[in-house]
PDB file of C-alpha atoms and ligand atoms in Angstrom:
ATOM      1  CA  MET C 449     146.476 171.621 205.073  1.00 83.00           C
ATOM      2  CA  MET C 450     145.791 175.668 205.752  1.00 88.00           C
ATOM      3  CA  SER C 451     144.316 175.896 209.296  1.00 94.00           C
ATOM      4  CA  ARG C 452     140.710 178.653 208.018  1.00 93.00           C
ATOM      5  CA  ALA C 453     143.043 181.598 210.555  1.00 96.00           C
ATOM      6  CA  GLU C 454     146.072 180.802 207.825  1.00 96.00           C
ATOM      7  CA  LYS C 455     143.746 180.829 204.800  1.00 93.00           C
ATOM      8  CA  LYS C 456     142.767 184.018 206.576  1.00 95.00           C
ATOM      9  CA  LYS C 457     145.796 186.054 207.391  1.00 96.00           C
ATOM     10  CA  LYS C 458     146.287 185.066 202.978  1.00 95.00           C
ATOM     11  CA  ARG C 459     143.821 186.812 201.884  1.00 96.00           C
ATOM     12  CA  GLU C 460     144.530 189.714 204.362  1.00 97.00           C
ATOM     13  CA  LYS C 461     147.758 189.755 203.133  1.00 97.00           C
ATOM     14  CA  MET C 462     146.653 189.257 199.205  1.00 96.00           C
ATOM     15  CA  ILE C 463     144.509 192.604 199.850  1.00 97.00           C
ATOM     16  CA  GLU C 464     146.678 194.582 201.339  1.00 97.00           C
ATOM     17  CA  GLU C 465     149.479 193.809 199.118  1.00 97.00           C
ATOM     18  CA  GLN C 466     147.356 193.629 195.370  1.00 98.00           C
ATOM     19  CA  GLY C 467     144.150 195.487 196.221  1.00 98.00           C
ATOM     20  CA  LEU C 468     140.729 194.558 196.929  1.00 98.00           C
ATOM     21  CA  ILE C 469     140.429 193.784 193.199  1.00 98.00           C
ATOM     22  CA  TYR C 470     143.430 192.674 191.516  1.00 98.00           C
ATOM     23  CA  LEU C 471     143.714 191.449 187.999  1.00 98.00           C
ATOM     24  CA  ASP C 472     146.616 189.374 186.975  1.00 98.00           C
ATOM     25  CA  LYS C 473     147.187 189.087 183.241  1.00 98.00           C
ATOM     26  CA  VAL C 474     143.441 187.804 182.401  1.00 98.00           C
ATOM     27  CA  SER C 475     142.370 187.085 179.287  1.00 98.00           C
ATOM     28  CA  LYS C 476     138.375 185.631 178.666  1.00 98.00           C
ATOM     29  CA  SER C 477     137.713 184.300 175.292  1.00 97.00           C
ATOM     30  CA  TYR C 478     134.411 183.090 174.309  1.00 97.00           C
ATOM     31  CA  SER C 479     133.667 180.577 171.430  1.00 93.00           C
ATOM     32  CA  THR C 480     134.191 182.748 168.938  1.00 89.00           C
ATOM     33  CA  GLY C 481     136.006 186.167 167.896  1.00 87.00           C
ATOM     34  CA  ALA C 482     139.045 187.505 169.341  1.00 92.00           C
ATOM     35  CA  PRO C 483     139.493 187.677 172.770  1.00 96.00           C
ATOM     36  CA  ALA C 484     136.852 189.860 174.348  1.00 98.00           C
ATOM     37  CA  LEU C 485     139.859 190.353 177.385  1.00 98.00           C
ATOM     38  CA  ASN C 486     143.532 190.181 176.483  1.00 98.00           C
ATOM     39  CA  GLY C 487     146.378 190.982 179.655  1.00 98.00           C
ATOM     40  CA  VAL C 488     144.454 192.017 181.376  1.00 98.00           C
ATOM     41  CA  THR C 489     146.209 193.361 184.594  1.00 98.00           C
ATOM     42  CA  LEU C 490     144.884 195.545 187.378  1.00 98.00           C
ATOM     43  CA  HIS C 491     144.626 196.614 191.394  1.00 98.00           C
ATOM     44  CA  ILE C 492     141.742 197.758 192.750  1.00 98.00           C
ATOM     45  CA  LYS C 493     142.362 199.106 196.901  1.00 98.00           C
ATOM     46  CA  GLN C 494     139.950 199.031 199.346  1.00 97.00           C
ATOM     47  CA  GLY C 495     137.617 202.438 198.971  1.00 98.00           C
ATOM     48  CA  GLU C 496     138.283 203.616 195.452  1.00 98.00           C
ATOM     49  CA  PHE C 497     135.590 204.766 193.391  1.00 98.00           C
ATOM     50  CA  VAL C 498     137.047 203.690 189.703  1.00 98.00           C
ATOM     51  CA  PHE C 499     135.375 204.951 186.194  1.00 98.00           C
ATOM     52  CA  ILE C 500     135.580 201.899 183.163  1.00 98.00           C
ATOM     53  CA  VAL C 501     135.074 203.081 179.972  1.00 97.00           C
ATOM     54  CA  GLY C 502     135.389 202.636 176.054  1.00 96.00           C
ATOM     55  CA  ASP C 503     133.750 201.508 173.276  1.00 94.00           C
ATOM     56  CA  SER C 504     130.741 198.814 172.857  1.00 95.00           C
ATOM     57  CA  GLY C 505     132.753 195.754 173.489  1.00 95.00           C
ATOM     58  CA  SER C 506     135.928 196.623 174.608  1.00 96.00           C
ATOM     59  CA  GLY C 507     135.405 194.135 177.624  1.00 98.00           C
ATOM     60  CA  LYS C 508     133.991 196.186 180.099  1.00 98.00           C
ATOM     61  CA  SER C 509     130.751 193.719 180.948  1.00 98.00           C
ATOM     62  CA  THR C 510     133.444 190.567 180.624  1.00 98.00           C
ATOM     63  CA  LEU C 511     134.547 192.319 183.292  1.00 98.00           C
ATOM     64  CA  ILE C 512     132.551 192.644 185.315  1.00 98.00           C
ATOM     65  CA  LYS C 513     131.542 188.888 184.945  1.00 98.00           C
ATOM     66  CA  LEU C 514     134.352 187.803 185.324  1.00 98.00           C
ATOM     67  CA  LEU C 515     134.194 190.328 188.914  1.00 98.00           C
ATOM     68  CA  LEU C 516     130.954 188.625 189.691  1.00 97.00           C
ATOM     69  CA  ARG C 517     131.999 184.615 189.040  1.00 97.00           C
ATOM     70  CA  GLU C 518     129.432 184.305 186.727  1.00 97.00           C
ATOM     71  CA  LEU C 519     132.142 183.369 183.741  1.00 97.00           C
ATOM     72  CA  THR C 520     135.532 181.928 185.073  1.00 97.00           C
ATOM     73  CA  ALA C 521     138.876 184.184 183.182  1.00 98.00           C
ATOM     74  CA  THR C 522     140.720 181.250 179.868  1.00 97.00           C
ATOM     75  CA  GLN C 523     143.799 182.515 180.771  1.00 98.00           C
ATOM     76  CA  GLY C 524     145.554 184.226 184.248  1.00 98.00           C
ATOM     77  CA  ALA C 525     143.808 185.205 187.708  1.00 98.00           C
ATOM     78  CA  VAL C 526     140.772 187.191 189.188  1.00 98.00           C
ATOM     79  CA  TYR C 527     141.465 187.874 192.707  1.00 98.00           C
ATOM     80  CA  VAL C 528     138.163 189.407 195.065  1.00 98.00           C
ATOM     81  CA  MET C 529     139.461 190.358 198.582  1.00 97.00           C
ATOM     82  CA  GLY C 530     142.452 188.842 198.446  1.00 97.00           C
ATOM     83  CA  GLN C 531     140.273 184.836 196.974  1.00 97.00           C
ATOM     84  CA  ASN C 532     141.163 183.600 193.062  1.00 97.00           C
ATOM     85  CA  LEU C 533     137.777 183.133 192.104  1.00 98.00           C
ATOM     86  CA  ALA C 534     139.121 180.642 189.885  1.00 97.00           C
ATOM     87  CA  LYS C 535     139.436 178.511 193.107  1.00 96.00           C
ATOM     88  CA  LEU C 536     135.308 179.341 194.740  1.00 96.00           C
ATOM     89  CA  ARG C 537     134.221 176.573 194.779  1.00 94.00           C
ATOM     90  CA  HIS C 538     130.435 176.466 193.912  1.00 94.00           C
ATOM     91  CA  GLY C 539     128.522 175.955 196.835  1.00 95.00           C
ATOM     92  CA  LYS C 540     130.839 178.754 197.696  1.00 95.00           C
ATOM     93  CA  ILE C 541     129.813 181.107 194.949  1.00 95.00           C
ATOM     94  CA  PRO C 542     126.434 182.799 196.462  1.00 93.00           C
ATOM     95  CA  LYS C 543     127.908 183.378 199.299  1.00 93.00           C
ATOM     96  CA  TYR C 544     131.277 185.137 197.754  1.00 96.00           C
ATOM     97  CA  ARG C 545     128.601 187.418 196.284  1.00 95.00           C
ATOM     98  CA  ARG C 546     126.644 188.877 199.098  1.00 94.00           C
ATOM     99  CA  ASN C 547     130.628 190.314 198.735  1.00 96.00           C
ATOM    100  CA  LEU C 548     129.152 192.449 195.979  1.00 97.00           C
ATOM    101  CA  GLY C 549     126.535 194.970 195.406  1.00 97.00           C
ATOM    102  CA  VAL C 550     125.177 195.134 191.673  1.00 97.00           C
ATOM    103  CA  VAL C 551     123.007 197.307 189.158  1.00 97.00           C
ATOM    104  CA  PHE C 552     122.699 197.553 185.010  1.00 97.00           C
ATOM    105  CA  GLN C 553     121.395 199.352 182.886  1.00 96.00           C
ATOM    106  CA  ASP C 554     118.387 197.833 182.943  1.00 96.00           C
ATOM    107  CA  PHE C 555     116.919 198.216 185.731  1.00 96.00           C
ATOM    108  CA  ARG C 556     116.274 194.174 186.336  1.00 96.00           C
ATOM    109  CA  LEU C 557     114.075 194.753 188.806  1.00 96.00           C
ATOM    110  CA  LEU C 558     110.827 192.571 189.350  1.00 95.00           C
ATOM    111  CA  ASN C 559     108.494 194.220 187.699  1.00 93.00           C
ATOM    112  CA  ASP C 560     105.187 192.711 189.224  1.00 92.00           C
ATOM    113  CA  ARG C 561     106.364 193.576 193.202  1.00 95.00           C
ATOM    114  CA  ASN C 562     106.233 196.678 194.726  1.00 97.00           C
ATOM    115  CA  VAL C 563     109.415 199.048 195.835  1.00 97.00           C
ATOM    116  CA  TYR C 564     109.410 197.152 199.598  1.00 97.00           C
ATOM    117  CA  ASP C 565     109.852 193.909 197.737  1.00 97.00           C
ATOM    118  CA  ASN C 566     112.119 194.132 195.270  1.00 97.00           C
ATOM    119  CA  VAL C 567     114.496 195.643 198.210  1.00 97.00           C
ATOM    120  CA  ALA C 568     113.107 192.609 201.102  1.00 97.00           C
ATOM    121  CA  PHE C 569     114.007 189.784 198.500  1.00 95.00           C
ATOM    122  CA  ALA C 570     117.712 190.564 199.100  1.00 95.00           C
ATOM    123  CA  GLN C 571     117.200 189.756 202.636  1.00 95.00           C
ATOM    124  CA  ARG C 572     114.750 187.294 202.611  1.00 95.00           C
ATOM    125  CA  ILE C 573     117.277 184.668 200.123  1.00 91.00           C
ATOM    126  CA  VAL C 574     120.088 185.670 202.643  1.00 91.00           C
ATOM    127  CA  GLU C 575     118.265 184.809 205.766  1.00 91.00           C
ATOM    128  CA  VAL C 576     117.861 188.623 207.149  1.00 94.00           C
ATOM    129  CA  ARG C 577     115.117 188.008 210.044  1.00 96.00           C
ATOM    130  CA  PRO C 578     112.025 189.524 209.171  1.00 96.00           C
ATOM    131  CA  ARG C 579     112.584 192.201 211.473  1.00 97.00           C
ATOM    132  CA  GLU C 580     115.678 193.261 210.763  1.00 97.00           C
ATOM    133  CA  ILE C 581     114.313 193.565 207.127  1.00 97.00           C
ATOM    134  CA  ARG C 582     111.080 195.808 208.260  1.00 97.00           C
ATOM    135  CA  LYS C 583     114.098 198.445 209.700  1.00 97.00           C
ATOM    136  CA  ASN C 584     116.490 198.011 207.028  1.00 97.00           C
ATOM    137  CA  VAL C 585     115.036 198.753 203.870  1.00 97.00           C
ATOM    138  CA  PRO C 586     113.045 202.010 205.205  1.00 96.00           C
ATOM    139  CA  ASN C 587     116.035 203.247 205.954  1.00 96.00           C
ATOM    140  CA  ILE C 588     118.094 202.462 202.577  1.00 96.00           C
ATOM    141  CA  LEU C 589     114.690 203.751 200.836  1.00 97.00           C
ATOM    142  CA  LYS C 590     115.829 206.964 202.431  1.00 96.00           C
ATOM    143  CA  THR C 591     119.340 206.684 201.291  1.00 94.00           C
ATOM    144  CA  VAL C 592     118.340 206.303 197.881  1.00 96.00           C
ATOM    145  CA  GLY C 593     115.519 209.017 197.874  1.00 94.00           C
ATOM    146  CA  LEU C 594     113.186 206.660 197.443  1.00 95.00           C
ATOM    147  CA  ALA C 595     111.499 207.024 201.346  1.00 92.00           C
ATOM    148  CA  GLY C 596     107.375 207.293 200.651  1.00 86.00           C
ATOM    149  CA  LYS C 597     107.234 204.691 197.431  1.00 91.00           C
ATOM    150  CA  TYR C 598     107.363 201.697 199.087  1.00 92.00           C
ATOM    151  CA  LYS C 599     103.551 201.087 197.193  1.00 94.00           C
ATOM    152  CA  ALA C 600     104.106 201.497 194.531  1.00 95.00           C
ATOM    153  CA  LYS C 601     104.894 198.507 191.458  1.00 95.00           C
ATOM    154  CA  THR C 602     108.179 199.148 189.908  1.00 94.00           C
ATOM    155  CA  LYS C 603     107.340 199.383 186.930  1.00 91.00           C
ATOM    156  CA  GLN C 604     104.630 202.442 187.551  1.00 92.00           C
ATOM    157  CA  LEU C 605     108.412 204.441 188.551  1.00 95.00           C
ATOM    158  CA  SER C 606     110.311 206.123 186.149  1.00 95.00           C
ATOM    159  CA  GLY C 607     113.698 205.630 185.635  1.00 96.00           C
ATOM    160  CA  GLY C 608     115.514 207.181 188.025  1.00 96.00           C
ATOM    161  CA  GLU C 609     113.022 206.019 190.516  1.00 97.00           C
ATOM    162  CA  GLN C 610     113.743 202.383 188.879  1.00 97.00           C
ATOM    163  CA  GLN C 611     118.012 202.934 188.592  1.00 97.00           C
ATOM    164  CA  ARG C 612     117.926 203.724 192.302  1.00 97.00           C
ATOM    165  CA  VAL C 613     114.645 200.728 193.704  1.00 98.00           C
ATOM    166  CA  ALA C 614     118.230 198.879 192.095  1.00 97.00           C
ATOM    167  CA  LEU C 615     120.667 200.622 194.155  1.00 98.00           C
ATOM    168  CA  ALA C 616     118.873 199.907 197.335  1.00 97.00           C
ATOM    169  CA  ARG C 617     118.201 196.625 196.246  1.00 97.00           C
ATOM    170  CA  ALA C 618     122.455 196.395 195.484  1.00 97.00           C
ATOM    171  CA  LEU C 619     122.684 198.480 199.167  1.00 96.00           C
ATOM    172  CA  ILE C 620     120.752 196.751 201.675  1.00 96.00           C
ATOM    173  CA  ASN C 621     123.394 192.991 202.024  1.00 94.00           C
ATOM    174  CA  LYS C 622     125.960 196.429 203.183  1.00 95.00           C
ATOM    175  CA  PRO C 623     128.455 194.611 199.571  1.00 97.00           C
ATOM    176  CA  ALA C 624     132.403 195.210 200.307  1.00 98.00           C
ATOM    177  CA  ILE C 625     132.399 195.977 196.783  1.00 98.00           C
ATOM    178  CA  LEU C 626     129.384 197.386 194.239  1.00 98.00           C
ATOM    179  CA  LEU C 627     129.237 197.181 190.367  1.00 98.00           C
ATOM    180  CA  ALA C 628     127.282 199.733 188.221  1.00 98.00           C
ATOM    181  CA  ASP C 629     127.469 198.294 184.651  1.00 98.00           C
ATOM    182  CA  GLU C 630     126.021 201.233 182.788  1.00 97.00           C
ATOM    183  CA  PRO C 631     123.559 202.338 185.565  1.00 97.00           C
ATOM    184  CA  THR C 632     122.184 206.089 183.924  1.00 97.00           C
ATOM    185  CA  GLY C 633     122.693 204.552 180.042  1.00 95.00           C
ATOM    186  CA  ASN C 634     118.962 204.721 180.277  1.00 95.00           C
ATOM    187  CA  LEU C 635     118.311 207.593 182.102  1.00 96.00           C
ATOM    188  CA  ASP C 636     118.107 211.328 181.642  1.00 96.00           C
ATOM    189  CA  PRO C 637     120.975 214.016 182.545  1.00 95.00           C
ATOM    190  CA  LYS C 638     119.840 214.687 185.745  1.00 96.00           C
ATOM    191  CA  ASN C 639     118.605 211.305 187.038  1.00 96.00           C
ATOM    192  CA  SER C 640     122.188 210.223 185.817  1.00 97.00           C
ATOM    193  CA  TRP C 641     123.919 213.070 187.957  1.00 96.00           C
ATOM    194  CA  GLU C 642     121.619 211.792 190.372  1.00 96.00           C
ATOM    195  CA  ILE C 643     122.124 207.986 190.031  1.00 96.00           C
ATOM    196  CA  MET C 644     126.360 209.732 190.261  1.00 97.00           C
ATOM    197  CA  GLN C 645     125.913 211.559 192.897  1.00 96.00           C
ATOM    198  CA  LEU C 646     124.437 208.251 195.116  1.00 96.00           C
ATOM    199  CA  LEU C 647     127.721 206.183 194.223  1.00 97.00           C
ATOM    200  CA  GLU C 648     129.791 209.150 195.519  1.00 97.00           C
ATOM    201  CA  GLU C 649     127.885 208.841 198.668  1.00 96.00           C
ATOM    202  CA  ILE C 650     127.794 205.062 199.650  1.00 96.00           C
ATOM    203  CA  ASN C 651     131.813 205.218 198.218  1.00 97.00           C
ATOM    204  CA  GLU C 652     132.348 207.847 200.712  1.00 97.00           C
ATOM    205  CA  ALA C 653     131.152 205.537 203.435  1.00 95.00           C
ATOM    206  CA  GLY C 654     133.440 202.967 202.354  1.00 96.00           C
ATOM    207  CA  THR C 655     131.739 201.066 199.542  1.00 98.00           C
ATOM    208  CA  THR C 656     134.649 200.120 196.639  1.00 98.00           C
ATOM    209  CA  VAL C 657     132.443 201.255 193.594  1.00 98.00           C
ATOM    210  CA  VAL C 658     133.078 200.054 190.017  1.00 98.00           C
ATOM    211  CA  VAL C 659     131.168 201.787 187.354  1.00 98.00           C
ATOM    212  CA  VAL C 660     131.130 201.298 183.455  1.00 98.00           C
ATOM    213  CA  THR C 661     130.325 204.179 182.226  1.00 96.00           C
ATOM    214  CA  HIS C 662     129.635 205.713 179.150  1.00 91.00           C
ATOM    215  CA  ASN C 663     128.730 208.882 180.176  1.00 93.00           C
ATOM    216  CA  ARG C 664     131.490 212.125 179.658  1.00 92.00           C
ATOM    217  CA  GLU C 665     130.865 214.520 180.793  1.00 94.00           C
ATOM    218  CA  ILE C 666     129.825 213.000 184.516  1.00 95.00           C
ATOM    219  CA  VAL C 667     133.813 211.202 184.618  1.00 96.00           C
ATOM    220  CA  ASN C 668     135.231 214.487 183.088  1.00 96.00           C
ATOM    221  CA  ALA C 669     133.373 216.154 185.872  1.00 95.00           C
ATOM    222  CA  MET C 670     133.354 214.115 189.350  1.00 96.00           C
ATOM    223  CA  HIS C 671     137.924 213.035 188.777  1.00 96.00           C
ATOM    224  CA  LYS C 672     137.501 210.226 189.676  1.00 97.00           C
ATOM    225  CA  ARG C 673     140.570 207.371 188.535  1.00 98.00           C
ATOM    226  CA  VAL C 674     139.607 206.584 184.405  1.00 98.00           C
ATOM    227  CA  ILE C 675     140.676 203.154 183.093  1.00 98.00           C
ATOM    228  CA  ALA C 676     140.299 203.364 179.396  1.00 97.00           C
ATOM    229  CA  MET C 677     139.224 199.875 177.755  1.00 97.00           C
ATOM    230  CA  ARG C 678     139.970 199.116 174.409  1.00 97.00           C
ATOM    231  CA  LYS C 679     139.580 195.683 171.837  1.00 96.00           C
ATOM    232  CA  GLY C 680     140.142 193.512 175.400  1.00 98.00           C
ATOM    233  CA  VAL C 681     143.581 195.424 176.349  1.00 98.00           C
ATOM    234  CA  ILE C 682     143.833 199.401 178.825  1.00 98.00           C
ATOM    235  CA  ILE C 683     144.720 201.850 177.086  1.00 97.00           C
ATOM    236  CA  SER C 684     145.196 204.113 180.132  1.00 96.00           C
ATOM    237  CA  ASP C 685     144.228 203.858 183.329  1.00 97.00           C
ATOM    238  CA  GLU C 686     145.313 207.754 185.492  1.00 96.00           C
ATOM    239  CA  GLU C 687     143.762 209.114 188.599  1.00 95.00           C
ATOM    240  CA  GLU C 688     141.944 212.083 188.664  1.00 91.00           C
ATOM    241  CA  GLY C 689     141.080 210.472 184.714  1.00 90.00           C
ATOM    242  CA  GLU C 690     139.222 212.718 181.581  1.00 89.00           C
ATOM    243  CA  TYR C 691     137.312 210.085 179.345  1.00 88.00           C
ATOM    244  CA  THR C 692     139.050 210.705 176.283  1.00 77.00           C
ATOM    245  CA  ASP C 693     138.953 209.841 172.496  1.00 65.00           C
ATOM    246  CA  GLU C 694     141.706 207.758 171.227  1.00 55.00           C
ATOM    247  CA  ASP C 695     140.929 207.468 167.843  1.00 46.00           C
TER     248      ASP C 695
HETATM  249  P1  LIG U 313     131.546 196.155 176.653  1.00 52.44           P
HETATM  250  O1  LIG U 313     131.396 195.569 177.795  1.00 52.44           O
HETATM  251  O2  LIG U 313     132.549 197.518 176.426  1.00 52.44           O
HETATM  252  O3  LIG U 313     130.638 196.480 175.335  1.00 52.44           O
HETATM  253  P2  LIG U 313     131.648 193.483 176.378  1.00 52.44           P
HETATM  254  O4  LIG U 313     133.005 192.884 177.607  1.00 52.44           O
HETATM  255  O5  LIG U 313     130.534 193.158 176.486  1.00 52.44           O
HETATM  256  O6  LIG U 313     131.762 194.399 175.381  1.00 52.44           O
HETATM  257  O7  LIG U 313     131.957 192.205 174.898  1.00 52.44           O
HETATM  258  C1  LIG U 313     133.529 192.197 174.172  1.00 52.44           C
HETATM  259  C2  LIG U 313     133.535 190.945 173.330  1.00 52.44           C
HETATM  260  O8  LIG U 313     133.355 190.688 173.810  1.00 52.44           O
HETATM  261  C3  LIG U 313     132.871 191.721 172.359  1.00 52.44           C
HETATM  262  O9  LIG U 313     133.142 191.729 171.529  1.00 52.44           O
HETATM  263  C4  LIG U 313     131.584 191.153 172.420  1.00 52.44           C
HETATM  264  O10 LIG U 313     131.269 190.825 170.925  1.00 52.44           O
HETATM  265  C5  LIG U 313     132.137 189.472 173.095  1.00 52.44           C
HETATM  266  N1  LIG U 313     131.415 188.906 173.312  1.00 52.44           N
HETATM  267  C6  LIG U 313     130.234 189.263 174.353  1.00 52.44           C
HETATM  268  N2  LIG U 313     129.579 188.544 175.193  1.00 52.44           N
HETATM  269  C7  LIG U 313     129.728 186.872 174.197  1.00 52.44           C
HETATM  270  C8  LIG U 313     129.373 185.945 173.991  1.00 52.44           C
HETATM  271  N3  LIG U 313     128.508 185.683 175.498  1.00 52.44           N
HETATM  272  N4  LIG U 313     129.695 185.261 173.143  1.00 52.44           N
HETATM  273  C9  LIG U 313     130.119 185.076 172.563  1.00 52.44           C
HETATM  274  N5  LIG U 313     131.332 187.069 172.711  1.00 52.44           N
HETATM  275  C10 LIG U 313     130.377 187.682 173.498  1.00 52.44           C
HETATM  276 MG1  LIG U 314     128.971 196.062 178.633  1.00 52.44          MG
END
C-alpha cells in the first residue's frame, strides 16, 4: 500500500509530466451508434485556456462529461489533477467535483430562488460557514458584474445575467478547473463577449479554463489554444489557433 504522502507525490508527478488534464487514448461508446470519442489523447497544462470546437455530434460534451466523472471511459484513461478517474471510488466523487466549476448553455439555475441563494447554495452543500458565505457571495457577484442584483429571482433576469449567476456559482468554491460547455450558446453577441472576457479574467487569475464553443468570431479573436474535434477524434490542436472549416 502506498502512503498518503506517496500518493500525493505520484499525483504531482503526473500533473507535472502530463498536465492537469490528461486523456490517454480515450474512447467512449454509448450503447448505440459509433463511438462518441475514439482514441483521444490530450494534455492540458495547469493555467491554460483552451477552446474545444467542432460540429454537433463530434464528442465535445462527452469529453466534458468524462472530466466531470458523469461518464467513464470505455477504453483508455482520464486523469484530472493526477488522479485516474476510473479509480475514483463513488464516495469520493463529490469531493473530486469540488475541484471543478462548470457552466452550461442552458444555465441550470434554481429558477424559483433569487440570485443570492443560487450562489450561496454551492457553498452550503460543502458546508462553508454562514458567516463566510455572507462575505463570499457579494464578492463573487461583484466579480461577474452582478453587484446589487442579490434579490432578483433568476427567471426575471436576462440570459446574460443568468449566465453570470451560473458563473458565480461555478467559481465561488474556487475550483482549479472551469469547464464551460457552450456557455454563450443562448446569448447575444454582446453578452457572449462579456462572458468570454470574464472567462479570460478567471483564467488570468490562475484557473485552468476549458471552453466548448461554436462561436467562431470569438475563437478567432482571442488567439487561444484551439482543439478541433470531428466524429470523436481530434483533427487539429493549435496554440493561438483559429476556428477553421475542415470540409
Ligand atoms: P457534441 O457535444 O460535440 O455535439 P456529444 O458528445 O454530445 O457531441 O455526442 C457525440 C456522439 O455521441 C453523437 O453521435 C451523439 O448522438 C452520441 N451520444 C451522446 N450522448 C449519448 C447518449 N446518452 N446515448 C447515446 N448516444 C449519445
Ligand atoms: Mg455538446
